[in-house]
Short mmCIF file of C-alpha atoms in Angstrom, two decimals:
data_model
loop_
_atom_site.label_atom_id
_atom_site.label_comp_id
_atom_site.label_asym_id
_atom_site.label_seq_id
_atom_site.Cartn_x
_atom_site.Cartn_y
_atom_site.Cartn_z
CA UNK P 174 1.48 -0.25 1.59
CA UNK P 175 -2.25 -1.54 0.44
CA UNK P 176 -4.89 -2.92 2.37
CA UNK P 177 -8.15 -4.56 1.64
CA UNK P 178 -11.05 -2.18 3.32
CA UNK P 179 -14.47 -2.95 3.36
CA UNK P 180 -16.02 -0.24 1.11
CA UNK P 181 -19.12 0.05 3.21
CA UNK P 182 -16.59 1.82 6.19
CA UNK P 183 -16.00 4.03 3.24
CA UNK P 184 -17.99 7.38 1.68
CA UNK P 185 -17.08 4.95 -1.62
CA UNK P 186 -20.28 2.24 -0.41
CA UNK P 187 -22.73 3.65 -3.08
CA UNK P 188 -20.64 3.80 -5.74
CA UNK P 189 -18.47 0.28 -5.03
CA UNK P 190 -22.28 -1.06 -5.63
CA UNK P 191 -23.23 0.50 -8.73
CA UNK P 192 -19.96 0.73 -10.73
CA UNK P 193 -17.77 -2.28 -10.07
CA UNK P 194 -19.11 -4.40 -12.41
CA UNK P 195 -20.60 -2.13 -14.78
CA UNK P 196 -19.58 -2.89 -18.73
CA UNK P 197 -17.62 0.42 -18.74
CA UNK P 198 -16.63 2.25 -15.08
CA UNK P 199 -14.61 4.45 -16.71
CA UNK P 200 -15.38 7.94 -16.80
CA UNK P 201 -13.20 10.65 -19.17
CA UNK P 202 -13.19 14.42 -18.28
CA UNK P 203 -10.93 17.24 -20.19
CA UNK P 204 -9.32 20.11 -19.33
CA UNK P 205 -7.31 22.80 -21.27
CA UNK P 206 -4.10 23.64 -18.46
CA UNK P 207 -1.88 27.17 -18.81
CA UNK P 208 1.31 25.92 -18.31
CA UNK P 209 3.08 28.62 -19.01
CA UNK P 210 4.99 28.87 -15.67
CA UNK P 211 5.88 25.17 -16.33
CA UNK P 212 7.25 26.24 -19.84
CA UNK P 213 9.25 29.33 -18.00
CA UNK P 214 10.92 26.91 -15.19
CA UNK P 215 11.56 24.36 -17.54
CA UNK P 216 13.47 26.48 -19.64
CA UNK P 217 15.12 28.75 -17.12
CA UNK P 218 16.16 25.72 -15.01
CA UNK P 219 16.73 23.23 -17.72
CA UNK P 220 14.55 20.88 -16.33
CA UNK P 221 12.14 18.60 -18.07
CA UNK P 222 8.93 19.79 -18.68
CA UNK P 223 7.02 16.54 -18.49
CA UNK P 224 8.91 15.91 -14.86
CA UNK P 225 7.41 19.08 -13.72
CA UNK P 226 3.73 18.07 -15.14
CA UNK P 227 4.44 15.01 -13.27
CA UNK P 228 5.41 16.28 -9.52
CA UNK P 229 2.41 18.19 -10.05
CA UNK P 230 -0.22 16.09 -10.64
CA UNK P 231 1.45 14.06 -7.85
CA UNK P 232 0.95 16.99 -5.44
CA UNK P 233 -2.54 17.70 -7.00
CA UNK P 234 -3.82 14.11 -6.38
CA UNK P 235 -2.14 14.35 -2.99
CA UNK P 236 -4.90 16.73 -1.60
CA UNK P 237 -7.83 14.50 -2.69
CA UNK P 238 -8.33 11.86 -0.35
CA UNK P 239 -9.90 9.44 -3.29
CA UNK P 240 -6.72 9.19 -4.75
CA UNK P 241 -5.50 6.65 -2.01
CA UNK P 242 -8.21 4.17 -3.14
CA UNK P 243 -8.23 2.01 -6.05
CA UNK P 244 -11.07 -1.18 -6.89
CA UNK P 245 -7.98 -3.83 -7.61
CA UNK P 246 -10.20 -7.18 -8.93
CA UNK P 247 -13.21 -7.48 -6.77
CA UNK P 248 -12.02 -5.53 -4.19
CA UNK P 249 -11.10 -1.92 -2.79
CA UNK P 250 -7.82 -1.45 -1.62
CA UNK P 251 -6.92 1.84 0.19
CA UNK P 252 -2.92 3.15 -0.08
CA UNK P 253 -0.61 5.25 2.01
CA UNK P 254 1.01 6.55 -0.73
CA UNK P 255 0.62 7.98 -4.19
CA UNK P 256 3.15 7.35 -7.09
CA UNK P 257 3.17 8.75 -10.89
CA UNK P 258 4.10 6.52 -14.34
CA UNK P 259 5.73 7.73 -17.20
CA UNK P 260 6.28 6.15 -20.01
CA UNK P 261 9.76 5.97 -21.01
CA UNK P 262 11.77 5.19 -24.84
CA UNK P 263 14.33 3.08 -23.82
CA UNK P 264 17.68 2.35 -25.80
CA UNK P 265 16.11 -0.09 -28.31
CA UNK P 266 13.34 2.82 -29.69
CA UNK P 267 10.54 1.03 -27.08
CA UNK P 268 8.86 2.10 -24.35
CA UNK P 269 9.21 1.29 -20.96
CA UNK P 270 6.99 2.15 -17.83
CA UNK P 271 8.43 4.35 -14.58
CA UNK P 272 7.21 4.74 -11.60
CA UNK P 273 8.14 7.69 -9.11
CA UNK P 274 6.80 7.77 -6.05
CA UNK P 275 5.14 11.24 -5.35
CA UNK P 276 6.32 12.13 -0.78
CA UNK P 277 6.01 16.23 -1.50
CA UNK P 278 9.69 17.26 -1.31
CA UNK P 279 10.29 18.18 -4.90
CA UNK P 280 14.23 17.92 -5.26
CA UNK P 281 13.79 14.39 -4.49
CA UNK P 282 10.47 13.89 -7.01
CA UNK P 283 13.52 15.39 -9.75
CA UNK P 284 16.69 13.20 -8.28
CA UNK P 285 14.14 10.11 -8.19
CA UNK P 286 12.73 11.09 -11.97
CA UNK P 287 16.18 11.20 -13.27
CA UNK P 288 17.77 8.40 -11.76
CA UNK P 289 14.86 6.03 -12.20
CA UNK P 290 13.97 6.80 -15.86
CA UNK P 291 17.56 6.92 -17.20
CA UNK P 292 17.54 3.40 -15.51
CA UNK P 293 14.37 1.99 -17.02
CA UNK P 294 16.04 3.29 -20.39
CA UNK P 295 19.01 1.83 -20.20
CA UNK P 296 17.79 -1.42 -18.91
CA UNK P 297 14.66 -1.83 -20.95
CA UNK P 298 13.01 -2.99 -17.47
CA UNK P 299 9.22 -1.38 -16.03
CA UNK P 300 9.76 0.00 -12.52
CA UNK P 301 6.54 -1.36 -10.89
CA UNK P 302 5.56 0.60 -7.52
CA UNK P 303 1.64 -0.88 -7.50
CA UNK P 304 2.27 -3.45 -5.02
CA UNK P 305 2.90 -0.45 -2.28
CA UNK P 306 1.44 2.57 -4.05
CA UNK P 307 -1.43 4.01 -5.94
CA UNK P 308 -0.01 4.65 -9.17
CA UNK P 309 -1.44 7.11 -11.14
CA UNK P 310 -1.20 7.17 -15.23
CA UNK P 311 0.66 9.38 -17.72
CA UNK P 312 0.79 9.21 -21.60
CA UNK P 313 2.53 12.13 -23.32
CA UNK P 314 1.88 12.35 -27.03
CA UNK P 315 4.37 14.92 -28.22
CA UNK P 316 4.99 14.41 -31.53
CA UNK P 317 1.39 16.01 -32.23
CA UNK P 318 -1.32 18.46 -30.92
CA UNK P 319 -4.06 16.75 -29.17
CA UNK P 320 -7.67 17.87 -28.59
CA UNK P 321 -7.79 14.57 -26.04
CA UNK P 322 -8.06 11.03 -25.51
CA UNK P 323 -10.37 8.80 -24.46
CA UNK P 324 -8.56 5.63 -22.71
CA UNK P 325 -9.96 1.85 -23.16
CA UNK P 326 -11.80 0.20 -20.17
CA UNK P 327 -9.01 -3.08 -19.82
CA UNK P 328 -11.33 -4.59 -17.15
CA UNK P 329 -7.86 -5.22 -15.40
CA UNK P 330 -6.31 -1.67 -14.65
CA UNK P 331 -8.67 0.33 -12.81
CA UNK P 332 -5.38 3.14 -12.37
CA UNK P 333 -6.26 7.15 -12.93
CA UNK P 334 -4.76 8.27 -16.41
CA UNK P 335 -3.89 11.41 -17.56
CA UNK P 336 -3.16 11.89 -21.73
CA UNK P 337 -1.54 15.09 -23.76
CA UNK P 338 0.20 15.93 -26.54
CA UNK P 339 1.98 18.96 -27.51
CA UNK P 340 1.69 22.07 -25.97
CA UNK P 341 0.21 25.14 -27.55
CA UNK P 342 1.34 29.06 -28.35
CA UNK P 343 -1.26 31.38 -27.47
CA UNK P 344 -0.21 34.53 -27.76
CA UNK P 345 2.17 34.80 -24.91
CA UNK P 346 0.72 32.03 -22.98
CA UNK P 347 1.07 27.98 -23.42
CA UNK P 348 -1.93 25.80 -23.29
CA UNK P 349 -2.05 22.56 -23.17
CA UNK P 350 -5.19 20.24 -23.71
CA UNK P 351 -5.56 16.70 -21.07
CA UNK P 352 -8.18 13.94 -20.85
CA UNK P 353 -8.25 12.54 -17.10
CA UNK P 354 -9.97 8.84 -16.80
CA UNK P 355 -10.91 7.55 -13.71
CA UNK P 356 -12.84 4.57 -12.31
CA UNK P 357 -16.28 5.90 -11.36
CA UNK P 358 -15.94 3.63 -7.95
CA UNK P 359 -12.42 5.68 -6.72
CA UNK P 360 -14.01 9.08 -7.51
CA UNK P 361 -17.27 11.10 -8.60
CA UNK P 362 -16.64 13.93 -11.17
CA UNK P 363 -17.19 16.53 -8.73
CA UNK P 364 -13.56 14.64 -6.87
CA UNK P 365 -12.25 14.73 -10.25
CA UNK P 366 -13.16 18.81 -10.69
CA UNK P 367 -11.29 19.22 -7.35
CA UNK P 368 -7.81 17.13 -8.77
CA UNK P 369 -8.12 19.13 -11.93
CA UNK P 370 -8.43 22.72 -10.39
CA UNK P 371 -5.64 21.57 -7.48
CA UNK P 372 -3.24 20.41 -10.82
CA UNK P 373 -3.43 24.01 -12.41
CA UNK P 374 -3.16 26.07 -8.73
CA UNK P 375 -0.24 23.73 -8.45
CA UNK P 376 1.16 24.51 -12.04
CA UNK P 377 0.59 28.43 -11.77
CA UNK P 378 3.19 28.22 -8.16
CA UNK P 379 5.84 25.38 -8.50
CA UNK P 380 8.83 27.89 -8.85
#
């Protein structure tokens, strides 16, 4: 569920001033992840590898308490739960857009990744979870290595994206390059530090 709040009960007062209607809020960190225990599980289990990425940047975000707000139009809306969007080629060679809500129990992050993206694909129809959730941003760029991205301020989506391509061979460990963009109002880069070292402790023990 959302909720209007009034930003001045929040630590977000400060920032709701300065940044909501700057020209360009949006701020764009990177980050080169080992995800070489991803790559192992993926292949030992047979499990997709951008499903795992995804459950853990769910859990990352989970443990930073600025993930539950978002500025939606003129106003900042706090959320009681946290979902992750991927984008999805559906049976016509498009793309559709999935979201899968993120509640910490990880067999049901896979059933619900499965079920709801093979859906999407067959029916060619977004699954939209913004109304009730704070939907965080994915765009996988496979077909290419990436060094990062920097994502367009729409004026419209204020959401938290996270960008990569393919992964790298480094010696015996896999890297793999991301751009994070935030709005400046949810989150200060010291908040976004915190999601980006919680999304590689994560990565190093999902087993």
């Amino acid at each position: 569920m959302a909720r209007e709040i009034n930003p001045n009960d929040t630590t977000r007062a400060m920032a709701f001033e300065l940044w909501m209607k700057a020209t360009n809020p949006m701020v764009t960190v990177f980050k080169t992840l080992d995800v070489t225990n991803l790559i192992k599980m993926s292949r030992k289990k047979n499990m997709k590898f951008n499903m795992l990425l995804d459950y853990c940047i769910g859990k990352a975000a989970a443990g930073v308490k600025e993930f539950y707000l978002l500025p939606v139009g003129d106003k900042l809306m706090q959320y009681d739960t946290i979902a992750v969007n991927t984008i999805v080629m559906n049976k016509n060679g498009e793309v559709n857009s999935c979201d899968i809500l993120y509640a910490g129990d990880f067999r049901k992050f896979y059933r619900d990744y499965m079920k709801y993206t093979a859906q999407v694909a067959k029916t060619c129809q977004d699954r939209d979870l913004s109304v009730e959730s704070m939907v965080i941003g994915t765009s996988a760029i496979v077909e290419t290595e990436l060094d990062g991205v920097v994502g367009m301020n729409s004026g419209i989506f204020h959401n938290p994206f996270l960008f990569w391509g393919k992964y790298r061979k480094k010696w015996f460990r896999y890297e793999l390059p991301i751009s994070f963009q935030f709005h400046h109002t949810q989150m200060d880069g010291a908040h976004a530090g915190r999601f980006l070292e919680n999304l590689q402790n994560e990565i190093n023990r999902i087993k």
